[in-house]
Amino acid sequence: MSDPKTFLVVGGATGIGAAVVRHQQSLGNELIVTSRDPDKINSGNGITVQAYDVTQHPDQKLDLPETLDGVVYCPGTITLKAFHRMTRADFERDMEINLYGAVEVIQRALPALKRAPGASIVLFSSIAASTGLGFHASIAAAKGAVEGFGRSLAAELAPRTRVNVIAPSLTDTPLASSLLSSPQKRDASAARHPLQTLGDPHDVAELVSFLLGPSSTFMTGQVLRPDGGLSSVRLF
């Protein structure tokens, strides 16, 4: 077994973030896990928990070790509205949580990441950034910005720190609960995908593990799409 690594997981209380924490803990890695709801996370067994809200003033405290092997930034939004009903505040909130929060966290973590021999940053986008979906204007704009940010950062931080982005389709998490609140909604959402199923947080956590680990050391600046084939496959 390889030596344990130390990772910062931002937004690790629920959904994909919680799945990432469980999977990395099972691998024996050390985790600093942040959330605006820290009481939902069990500390101990390699997990240190910190209260941190990516929408709050940048002066809030974030305690990091001298060296970090990776950062996983999980906070996200699903803002679904007709464009004519969207306000500037809708766009600003999506940018704040998805992009600006990631920028702030990575800037704070960068000195510790640079001390690692080969660190990895994992960001999250959405299928909405690459596939035109109605009622997704603000989240598509924010996630498109995340993808551009990730590619630029990958170029700037190479060769020591890798940066990759995961862009899932609808995944069975609390964030998506309003879209999956009945068997009919779940079946309809699954049927939209060529693979006829919804995303599983555990599968995404496995992909995060690949991007954090040694098997992906020749990969940076990429957008990986666990989306059931929705962005690239058409069934006739």
Coordinates of N, CA and C in Angstrom, one line a residue:
M1 N 0.8 -1.2 0.0 CA 0.0 0.0 0.0 C 0.9 1.2 0.0
S2 N 0.5 2.2 -0.8 CA 1.3 3.5 -0.9 C 1.1 4.3 0.4
D3 N 2.0 5.2 0.6 CA 1.9 6.1 1.8 C 0.6 6.9 1.7
P4 N -0.1 7.2 2.8 CA -1.3 8.0 2.8 C -1.0 9.4 2.3
K5 N -2.0 9.9 1.6 CA -1.9 11.3 1.1 C -2.8 12.2 1.9
T6 N -2.7 13.5 1.8 CA -3.5 14.5 2.5 C -4.3 15.3 1.5
F7 N -5.6 15.3 1.6 CA -6.4 16.0 0.7 C -7.4 16.9 1.4
L8 N -7.7 18.0 0.8 CA -8.7 19.0 1.2 C -10.0 18.7 0.4
V9 N -11.1 18.4 1.0 CA -12.3 18.2 0.3 C -13.3 19.3 0.8
V10 N -13.6 20.2 -0.1 CA -14.5 21.3 0.2 C -15.9 20.9 -0.2
G11 N -16.8 21.1 0.8 CA -18.2 20.7 0.6 C -18.4 19.2 0.8
G12 N -17.9 18.6 1.9 CA -17.9 17.2 2.0 C -19.0 16.6 2.9
A13 N -20.0 17.3 3.2 CA -21.1 16.9 4.1 C -22.1 16.0 3.4
T14 N -22.4 16.2 2.2 CA -23.5 15.5 1.5 C -23.1 15.2 0.0
G15 N -23.9 14.4 -0.6 CA -23.8 14.2 -2.0 C -22.5 13.6 -2.5
I16 N -22.0 14.2 -3.6 CA -20.7 13.7 -4.2 C -19.6 13.9 -3.2
G17 N -19.6 15.1 -2.5 CA -18.6 15.4 -1.6 C -18.5 14.3 -0.5
A18 N -19.6 13.9 0.1 CA -19.6 12.9 1.1 C -19.1 11.6 0.6
A19 N -19.5 11.3 -0.6 CA -19.0 10.0 -1.3 C -17.5 10.0 -1.4
V20 N -17.0 11.2 -1.8 CA -15.5 11.3 -2.0 C -14.8 11.1 -0.6
V21 N -15.4 11.7 0.4 CA -14.8 11.5 1.8 C -14.8 10.1 2.2
R22 N -15.9 9.4 2.0 CA -16.0 8.0 2.4 C -15.0 7.1 1.6
H23 N -14.9 7.4 0.3 CA -14.0 6.6 -0.5 C -12.5 6.9 -0.1
Q24 N -12.2 8.1 0.1 CA -10.8 8.4 0.4 C -10.4 7.9 1.8
Q25 N -11.4 8.0 2.7 CA -11.2 7.4 4.0 C -10.9 5.9 4.0
S26 N -11.7 5.2 3.1 CA -11.5 3.8 2.9 C -10.1 3.4 2.4
L27 N -9.5 4.4 1.7 CA -8.1 4.2 1.2 C -7.0 4.5 2.1
G28 N -7.4 5.0 3.3 CA -6.5 5.3 4.4 C -5.8 6.7 4.2
N29 N -6.4 7.6 3.4 CA -5.8 8.9 3.3 C -6.3 9.9 4.4
E30 N -5.5 10.9 4.6 CA -5.9 12.0 5.6 C -6.7 13.1 4.9
L31 N -7.7 13.5 5.5 CA -8.7 14.4 4.9 C -8.9 15.6 5.8
I32 N -8.9 16.8 5.2 CA -9.4 18.0 5.8 C -10.7 18.3 5.1
V33 N -11.8 18.2 5.8 CA -13.2 18.3 5.1 C -13.9 19.5 5.6
T34 N -14.3 20.4 4.7 CA -15.0 21.6 5.1 C -16.5 21.5 4.6
S35 N -17.3 22.3 5.4 CA -18.7 22.4 5.1 C -19.3 23.5 5.8
R36 N -20.4 24.1 5.3 CA -21.1 25.1 6.0 C -22.0 24.4 7.1
D37 N -22.1 23.1 7.0 CA -22.8 22.3 8.0 C -21.8 21.2 8.6
P38 N -20.8 21.6 9.4 CA -19.8 20.7 9.8 C -20.3 19.6 10.7
D39 N -21.4 19.9 11.4 CA -22.0 18.9 12.3 C -22.4 17.6 11.6
K40 N -22.6 17.7 10.3 CA -23.0 16.5 9.5 C -21.9 15.6 9.2
I41 N -20.6 16.0 9.5 CA -19.5 15.2 9.2 C -18.9 14.6 10.5
N42 N -18.6 13.3 10.5 CA -17.9 12.7 11.6 C -16.4 12.9 11.5
S43 N -15.8 13.5 12.5 CA -14.4 13.7 12.5 C -13.7 12.4 13.1
G44 N -12.4 12.4 13.0 CA -11.7 11.2 13.5 C -11.4 10.2 12.4
N45 N -10.6 9.2 12.7 CA -10.3 8.2 11.7 C -9.7 8.9 10.4
G46 N -8.8 9.8 10.6 CA -8.2 10.5 9.5 C -8.9 11.7 8.9
I47 N -10.0 12.1 9.6 CA -10.8 13.2 9.1 C -10.8 14.4 10.1
T48 N -10.3 15.5 9.6 CA -10.4 16.8 10.3 C -11.5 17.6 9.7
V49 N -12.4 18.1 10.5 CA -13.6 18.9 10.0 C -13.4 20.3 10.3
Q50 N -13.7 21.2 9.4 CA -13.7 22.6 9.6 C -15.0 23.3 9.0
A51 N -15.5 24.2 9.7 CA -16.7 25.0 9.2 C -16.1 26.0 8.2
Y52 N -16.8 26.0 7.0 CA -16.3 26.9 6.0 C -17.5 27.1 5.0
D53 N -17.9 28.3 4.7 CA -19.0 28.6 3.8 C -18.4 29.4 2.6
V54 N -18.4 28.9 1.4 CA -17.8 29.5 0.3 C -18.4 30.8 -0.1
T55 N -19.6 31.1 0.4 CA -20.3 32.3 0.1 C -20.0 33.5 1.1
Q56 N -19.3 33.2 2.1 CA -19.0 34.2 3.2 C -17.8 35.0 2.9
H57 N -17.5 36.0 3.7 CA -16.4 36.9 3.5 C -15.1 36.2 3.4
P58 N -14.2 36.6 2.6 CA -13.0 35.9 2.4 C -12.0 35.8 3.6
D59 N -12.3 36.6 4.6 CA -11.5 36.6 5.8 C -11.8 35.4 6.7
Q60 N -12.8 34.6 6.4 CA -13.0 33.5 7.3 C -11.8 32.5 7.3
K61 N -11.7 31.8 8.4 CA -10.5 31.0 8.6 C -10.6 29.6 7.9
L62 N -9.4 29.2 7.3 CA -9.3 27.9 6.7 C -7.9 27.4 7.1
D63 N -7.8 26.4 8.0 CA -6.6 25.9 8.5 C -6.1 24.8 7.6
L64 N -4.9 24.9 7.1 CA -4.4 23.9 6.2 C -3.0 23.4 6.6
P65 N -2.7 22.2 6.3 CA -1.3 21.7 6.7 C -0.3 22.3 5.8
E66 N 1.0 22.1 6.1 CA 2.1 22.6 5.4 C 2.1 22.1 3.9
T67 N 1.7 20.8 3.8 CA 1.7 20.2 2.4 C 0.3 19.6 2.2
L68 N -0.2 19.8 1.0 CA -1.4 19.2 0.5 C -1.2 18.4 -0.8
D69 N -1.7 17.2 -0.8 CA -1.5 16.4 -2.1 C -2.6 16.7 -3.1
G70 N -3.7 17.3 -2.6 CA -4.8 17.6 -3.6 C -5.9 18.3 -3.0
V71 N -6.7 18.9 -3.8 CA -8.0 19.6 -3.4 C -9.1 19.2 -4.3
V72 N -10.2 18.9 -3.7 CA -11.4 18.5 -4.4 C -12.5 19.5 -4.0
Y73 N -12.9 20.3 -5.0 CA -13.9 21.4 -4.7 C -15.3 20.9 -5.2
C74 N -16.2 20.6 -4.2 CA -17.5 20.0 -4.5 C -18.7 20.9 -4.5
P75 N -18.7 22.1 -3.9 CA -19.9 22.9 -3.8 C -20.5 23.2 -5.2
G76 N -21.8 23.1 -5.3 CA -22.4 23.4 -6.6 C -23.9 23.8 -6.5
T77 N -24.5 24.1 -7.6 CA -25.9 24.6 -7.6 C -26.6 24.0 -8.7
I78 N -27.9 23.9 -8.6 CA -28.8 23.6 -9.7 C -29.9 24.7 -9.8
T79 N -29.7 25.7 -10.5 CA -30.7 26.8 -10.7 C -31.4 26.6 -12.0
L80 N -32.6 26.2 -11.9 CA -33.4 25.9 -13.1 C -34.6 26.9 -13.2
K81 N -34.5 27.8 -14.2 CA -35.5 28.8 -14.4 C -35.6 29.2 -15.8
A82 N -36.7 29.6 -16.3 CA -36.8 30.2 -17.6 C -35.9 31.5 -17.6
F83 N -35.2 31.7 -18.7 CA -34.3 32.8 -18.8 C -34.9 34.2 -18.5
H84 N -36.2 34.4 -19.0 CA -36.8 35.7 -18.7 C -37.1 35.9 -17.3
R85 N -37.1 34.9 -16.5 CA -37.4 35.0 -15.0 C -36.1 35.1 -14.2
M86 N -34.9 34.9 -14.8 CA -33.7 35.0 -14.1 C -33.3 36.4 -13.8
T87 N -32.7 36.6 -12.6 CA -32.2 37.9 -12.2 C -30.7 37.9 -12.2
R88 N -30.1 39.0 -12.1 CA -28.7 39.1 -11.9 C -28.2 38.4 -10.7
A89 N -29.0 38.4 -9.7 CA -28.6 37.7 -8.4 C -28.5 36.2 -8.6
D90 N -29.4 35.7 -9.5 CA -29.3 34.2 -9.8 C -27.9 33.9 -10.4
F91 N -27.5 34.7 -11.4 CA -26.2 34.5 -12.1 C -25.1 34.7 -11.1
E92 N -25.2 35.7 -10.3 CA -24.1 36.0 -9.3 C -24.0 34.9 -8.3
R93 N -25.1 34.4 -7.8 CA -25.0 33.3 -6.8 C -24.4 32.0 -7.4
D94 N -24.7 31.7 -8.6 CA -24.1 30.5 -9.3 C -22.6 30.7 -9.5
M95 N -22.2 31.9 -9.9 CA -20.8 32.2 -10.1 C -20.1 32.2 -8.8
E96 N -20.7 32.7 -7.7 CA -20.0 32.8 -6.4 C -19.8 31.4 -5.9
I97 N -20.7 30.5 -5.9 CA -20.6 29.2 -5.4 C -19.7 28.3 -6.2
N98 N -19.9 28.3 -7.5 CA -19.2 27.4 -8.4 C -17.8 27.8 -8.8
L99 N -17.6 29.1 -9.1 CA -16.3 29.6 -9.5 C -15.6 30.4 -8.5
Y100 N -16.2 31.5 -8.0 CA -15.4 32.3 -7.1 C -15.0 31.6 -5.8
G101 N -15.8 30.7 -5.3 CA -15.4 29.9 -4.1 C -14.2 29.0 -4.4
A102 N -14.2 28.4 -5.6 CA -13.1 27.6 -6.0 C -11.8 28.4 -6.1
V103 N -11.9 29.6 -6.7 CA -10.8 30.5 -6.9 C -10.2 30.8 -5.5
E104 N -11.0 31.2 -4.6 CA -10.5 31.5 -3.2 C -9.9 30.4 -2.5
V105 N -10.5 29.2 -2.5 CA -9.9 28.0 -1.9 C -8.6 27.7 -2.5
I106 N -8.5 27.6 -3.8 CA -7.3 27.2 -4.4 C -6.2 28.2 -4.2
Q107 N -6.5 29.5 -4.2 CA -5.5 30.5 -3.8 C -4.9 30.3 -2.4
R108 N -5.8 29.9 -1.5 CA -5.4 29.7 -0.1 C -4.5 28.4 0.0
A109 N -4.9 27.4 -0.8 CA -4.2 26.1 -0.7 C -3.0 26.0 -1.6
L110 N -2.8 27.0 -2.4 CA -1.7 26.8 -3.4 C -0.3 26.7 -2.8
P111 N 0.1 27.4 -1.8 CA 1.4 27.2 -1.2 C 1.6 25.8 -0.7
A112 N 0.6 25.2 -0.1 CA 0.7 23.8 0.4 C 0.7 22.8 -0.7
L113 N -0.1 23.1 -1.8 CA -0.1 22.2 -3.0 C 1.3 22.2 -3.6
K114 N 1.9 23.4 -3.7 CA 3.2 23.5 -4.4 C 4.3 22.7 -3.6
R115 N 4.1 22.5 -2.3 CA 5.1 21.7 -1.5 C 5.0 20.2 -1.8
A116 N 3.9 19.8 -2.4 CA 3.8 18.3 -2.7 C 4.5 18.0 -4.0
P117 N 5.1 16.8 -4.1 CA 5.8 16.4 -5.3 C 5.0 16.3 -6.5
G118 N 3.7 16.1 -6.4 CA 2.8 16.0 -7.6 C 1.3 16.1 -7.1
A119 N 0.8 17.3 -6.9 CA -0.5 17.5 -6.4 C -1.5 17.5 -7.5
S120 N -2.8 17.3 -7.1 CA -3.9 17.3 -8.0 C -5.1 18.1 -7.5
I121 N -5.7 18.9 -8.4 CA -6.9 19.6 -8.1 C -8.0 19.1 -9.0
V122 N -9.2 18.8 -8.3 CA -10.4 18.3 -9.0 C -11.5 19.3 -8.8
L123 N -12.0 19.8 -10.0 CA -13.2 20.7 -9.9 C -14.4 20.0 -10.5
F124 N -15.6 20.6 -10.3 CA -16.8 20.1 -10.9 C -17.5 21.0 -11.8
S125 N -17.8 20.5 -13.0 CA -18.7 21.3 -13.9 C -20.0 20.5 -14.0
S126 N -20.6 20.6 -15.2 CA -21.9 20.0 -15.4 C -22.1 19.7 -16.9
I127 N -22.9 18.7 -17.2 CA -23.2 18.5 -18.6 C -23.8 19.7 -19.3
A128 N -24.4 20.6 -18.5 CA -25.0 21.8 -19.0 C -24.0 22.8 -19.6
A129 N -22.7 22.6 -19.3 CA -21.7 23.5 -19.9 C -21.4 23.1 -21.3
S130 N -21.6 21.9 -21.7 CA -21.3 21.5 -23.1 C -22.5 21.1 -23.9
T131 N -23.6 20.9 -23.3 CA -24.8 20.5 -24.0 C -25.9 21.5 -23.7
G132 N -26.5 22.1 -24.7 CA -27.5 23.1 -24.5 C -28.8 22.5 -23.9
L133 N -29.1 23.0 -22.7 CA -30.3 22.5 -22.0 C -31.1 23.7 -21.6
G134 N -32.4 23.7 -21.9 CA -33.3 24.8 -21.5 C -33.4 25.0 -20.0
F135 N -33.5 26.2 -19.6 CA -33.7 26.6 -18.2 C -32.4 26.4 -17.4
H136 N -31.3 26.3 -18.0 CA -30.0 26.1 -17.4 C -29.1 27.3 -17.6
A137 N -29.5 28.4 -18.0 CA -28.6 29.5 -18.4 C -27.6 29.9 -17.4
S138 N -28.0 30.1 -16.1 CA -27.1 30.6 -15.2 C -26.1 29.5 -14.7
I139 N -26.6 28.3 -14.5 CA -25.6 27.2 -14.1 C -24.7 26.9 -15.3
A140 N -25.2 26.9 -16.5 CA -24.4 26.6 -17.7 C -23.3 27.7 -17.8
A141 N -23.6 28.9 -17.6 CA -22.6 30.0 -17.6 C -21.5 29.8 -16.5
A142 N -22.0 29.5 -15.3 CA -21.0 29.3 -14.2 C -20.1 28.1 -14.4
K143 N -20.7 27.0 -14.9 CA -19.9 25.8 -15.0 C -19.0 25.9 -16.3
G144 N -19.4 26.6 -17.3 CA -18.5 26.9 -18.4 C -17.3 27.7 -18.0
A145 N -17.6 28.6 -17.0 CA -16.4 29.4 -16.5 C -15.5 28.5 -15.7
V146 N -16.1 27.5 -15.0 CA -15.2 26.6 -14.2 C -14.3 25.8 -15.2
E147 N -14.9 25.3 -16.3 CA -14.1 24.5 -17.2 C -12.9 25.4 -17.8
G148 N -13.2 26.6 -18.2 CA -12.2 27.5 -18.7 C -11.1 27.8 -17.6
F149 N -11.6 28.0 -16.4 CA -10.7 28.3 -15.3 C -9.8 27.1 -15.1
G150 N -10.4 25.9 -15.1 CA -9.6 24.6 -14.9 C -8.5 24.4 -15.9
R151 N -8.8 24.7 -17.2 CA -7.8 24.5 -18.3 C -6.7 25.5 -18.1
S152 N -7.0 26.8 -17.8 CA -6.0 27.8 -17.7 C -5.1 27.5 -16.5
L153 N -5.7 27.1 -15.4 CA -4.9 26.8 -14.2 C -4.0 25.6 -14.4
A154 N -4.5 24.6 -15.2 CA -3.7 23.4 -15.5 C -2.4 23.8 -16.3
A155 N -2.6 24.8 -17.2 CA -1.4 25.3 -17.9 C -0.4 26.0 -17.0
E156 N -1.0 26.8 -16.1 CA -0.2 27.7 -15.3 C 0.6 26.9 -14.2
L157 N -0.1 25.8 -13.7 CA 0.5 25.1 -12.6 C 1.4 23.9 -13.0
A158 N 1.3 23.5 -14.3 CA 2.1 22.4 -14.8 C 3.6 22.8 -14.7
P159 N 4.5 21.8 -14.4 CA 4.2 20.4 -14.4 C 3.9 19.8 -13.0
R160 N 4.0 20.6 -11.9 CA 4.0 20.0 -10.6 C 2.5 19.7 -10.1
T161 N 1.6 20.5 -10.5 CA 0.2 20.4 -10.0 C -0.7 20.2 -11.2
R162 N -1.5 19.1 -11.2 CA -2.5 18.8 -12.2 C -3.8 19.3 -11.9
V163 N -4.6 19.7 -12.9 CA -6.0 20.3 -12.7 C -6.9 19.6 -13.7
N164 N -7.9 19.0 -13.2 CA -8.9 18.3 -14.1 C -10.3 18.6 -13.6
V165 N -11.3 18.5 -14.4 CA -12.7 18.8 -14.2 C -13.5 17.6 -14.5
I166 N -14.5 17.4 -13.6 CA -15.5 16.3 -13.8 C -16.9 17.0 -14.1
A167 N -17.5 16.6 -15.2 CA -18.8 17.2 -15.6 C -19.9 16.2 -15.7
P168 N -20.5 15.9 -14.5 CA -21.6 14.8 -14.5 C -22.9 15.3 -15.1
S169 N -23.7 14.4 -15.5 CA -25.1 14.6 -15.7 C -25.8 14.5 -14.4
L170 N -27.2 14.4 -14.4 CA -27.9 14.4 -13.1 C -27.5 13.2 -12.3
T171 N -27.1 13.5 -11.0 CA -26.6 12.5 -10.1 C -27.5 12.5 -8.9
D172 N -27.7 11.3 -8.4 CA -28.7 11.0 -7.3 C -28.1 11.6 -6.0
T173 N -28.3 12.8 -5.7 CA -27.7 13.5 -4.5 C -28.8 14.4 -3.9
P174 N -28.6 14.9 -2.7 CA -29.6 15.8 -2.1 C -29.8 17.1 -2.9
L175 N -28.7 17.5 -3.6 CA -28.8 18.7 -4.4 C -29.8 18.6 -5.5
A176 N -30.0 17.3 -6.0 CA -30.9 17.1 -7.1 C -32.3 16.5 -6.6
S177 N -32.5 16.6 -5.3 CA -33.7 15.9 -4.8 C -35.0 16.4 -5.3
S178 N -35.1 17.7 -5.6 CA -36.3 18.3 -6.1 C -36.6 17.8 -7.5
L179 N -35.6 17.3 -8.3 CA -35.8 16.8 -9.6 C -36.1 15.3 -9.6
L180 N -35.9 14.7 -8.4 CA -36.0 13.2 -8.3 C -37.0 12.9 -7.2
S181 N -38.0 13.7 -7.0 CA -38.8 13.6 -5.8 C -39.9 12.6 -5.9
S182 N -40.1 11.9 -7.0 CA -41.1 10.9 -7.2 C -40.6 9.8 -8.1
P183 N -41.1 8.6 -8.1 CA -40.7 7.5 -9.0 C -40.9 7.9 -10.5
Q184 N -41.9 8.7 -10.7 CA -42.1 9.1 -12.1 C -41.0 10.1 -12.6
K185 N -40.6 11.0 -11.7 CA -39.5 11.9 -12.1 C -38.2 11.2 -12.2
R186 N -38.0 10.2 -11.4 CA -36.7 9.5 -11.4 C -36.7 8.7 -12.8
D187 N -37.8 8.0 -13.1 CA -37.8 7.2 -14.3 C -37.6 8.1 -15.5
A188 N -38.3 9.3 -15.5 CA -38.2 10.2 -16.7 C -36.8 10.7 -16.8
S189 N -36.1 11.0 -15.7 CA -34.8 11.5 -15.8 C -33.8 10.5 -16.3
A190 N -34.0 9.3 -15.8 CA -33.1 8.2 -16.2 C -33.3 7.9 -17.7
A191 N -34.5 8.0 -18.2 CA -34.8 7.6 -19.6 C -34.2 8.6 -20.6
R192 N -33.8 9.8 -20.1 CA -33.2 10.8 -21.0 C -31.8 10.4 -21.3
H193 N -31.2 9.5 -20.6 CA -29.8 9.1 -20.8 C -29.7 7.8 -21.6
P194 N -28.8 7.7 -22.5 CA -28.6 6.5 -23.3 C -28.4 5.3 -22.4
L195 N -27.8 5.4 -21.2 CA -27.6 4.3 -20.3 C -28.8 4.0 -19.4
Q196 N -29.8 4.8 -19.6 CA -31.1 4.6 -18.9 C -31.0 4.5 -17.4
T197 N -30.1 5.4 -16.8 CA -29.9 5.4 -15.4 C -29.5 6.8 -14.9
L198 N -29.5 7.0 -13.6 CA -29.0 8.2 -13.0 C -27.5 8.1 -12.6
G199 N -26.9 9.2 -12.4 CA -25.5 9.2 -11.9 C -25.5 8.7 -10.4
D200 N -24.5 8.0 -10.1 CA -24.3 7.4 -8.7 C -23.1 8.2 -8.1
P201 N -23.3 8.8 -6.9 CA -22.2 9.5 -6.3 C -21.0 8.7 -6.0
H202 N -21.2 7.4 -5.8 CA -20.0 6.5 -5.5 C -19.2 6.4 -6.8
D203 N -19.8 6.3 -8.0 CA -19.1 6.2 -9.2 C -18.2 7.4 -9.4
V204 N -18.8 8.6 -9.1 CA -18.1 9.9 -9.3 C -16.9 9.9 -8.3
A205 N -17.1 9.4 -7.1 CA -16.0 9.4 -6.1 C -14.9 8.5 -6.6
E206 N -15.2 7.4 -7.3 CA -14.1 6.6 -7.9 C -13.4 7.4 -8.9
L207 N -14.1 8.2 -9.7 CA -13.4 9.0 -10.7 C -12.5 10.0 -10.1
V208 N -13.0 10.6 -9.0 CA -12.2 11.6 -8.3 C -10.9 10.9 -7.8
S209 N -11.0 9.7 -7.2 CA -9.9 8.9 -6.7 C -8.9 8.7 -7.8
F210 N -9.3 8.4 -9.0 CA -8.4 8.2 -10.2 C -7.7 9.5 -10.5
L211 N -8.4 10.6 -10.4 CA -7.7 11.9 -10.8 C -6.8 12.4 -9.7
L212 N -7.0 11.9 -8.4 CA -6.1 12.3 -7.3 C -4.9 11.4 -7.3
G213 N -5.0 10.2 -7.9 CA -4.0 9.1 -7.7 C -3.0 9.0 -8.7
P214 N -2.1 8.1 -8.6 CA -0.9 7.9 -9.5 C -1.3 7.4 -10.9
S215 N -2.5 6.9 -11.1 CA -2.8 6.4 -12.4 C -3.1 7.5 -13.4
S216 N -3.3 8.7 -12.9 CA -3.6 9.8 -13.8 C -2.5 10.9 -13.9
T217 N -1.3 10.5 -13.6 CA -0.2 11.5 -13.6 C 0.1 12.1 -15.0
F218 N -0.4 11.5 -16.0 CA -0.2 12.0 -17.4 C -1.4 12.8 -17.9
M219 N -2.3 13.2 -17.0 CA -3.5 13.8 -17.3 C -3.7 15.2 -16.6
T220 N -3.9 16.2 -17.4 CA -4.2 17.5 -16.8 C -5.0 18.4 -17.9
G221 N -5.7 19.3 -17.4 CA -6.5 20.2 -18.3 C -7.7 19.5 -18.9
Q222 N -8.1 18.4 -18.4 CA -9.2 17.6 -19.1 C -10.5 17.8 -18.4
V223 N -11.6 17.6 -19.2 CA -13.0 17.5 -18.6 C -13.5 16.1 -18.9
L224 N -13.7 15.4 -17.8 CA -14.3 14.1 -17.9 C -15.8 14.1 -17.7
R225 N -16.5 13.3 -18.4 CA -18.0 13.4 -18.5 C -18.7 12.1 -18.1
P226 N -18.9 11.9 -16.8 CA -19.7 10.7 -16.4 C -21.2 11.1 -16.5
D227 N -21.7 11.0 -17.7 CA -23.1 11.6 -18.0 C -24.0 10.6 -18.6
G228 N -23.8 9.3 -18.5 CA -24.6 8.3 -19.1 C -24.7 8.4 -20.6
G229 N -23.8 9.0 -21.2 CA -23.8 9.2 -22.6 C -24.6 10.3 -23.2
L230 N -25.2 11.1 -22.3 CA -26.1 12.1 -22.8 C -25.5 13.2 -23.6
S231 N -24.2 13.5 -23.4 CA -23.6 14.6 -24.1 C -23.0 14.2 -25.5
S232 N -22.9 12.8 -25.7 CA -22.2 12.4 -26.9 C -22.9 11.3 -27.7
V233 N -23.9 10.6 -27.1 CA -24.5 9.5 -27.7 C -26.0 9.7 -28.0
R234 N -26.4 9.3 -29.2 CA -27.8 9.4 -29.6 C -28.3 8.0 -30.0
L235 N -29.4 7.6 -29.4 CA -29.9 6.3 -29.7 C -31.1 6.4 -30.7
F236 N -31.2 5.6 -31.7 CA -32.3 5.8 -32.7 C -33.2 4.5 -32.6

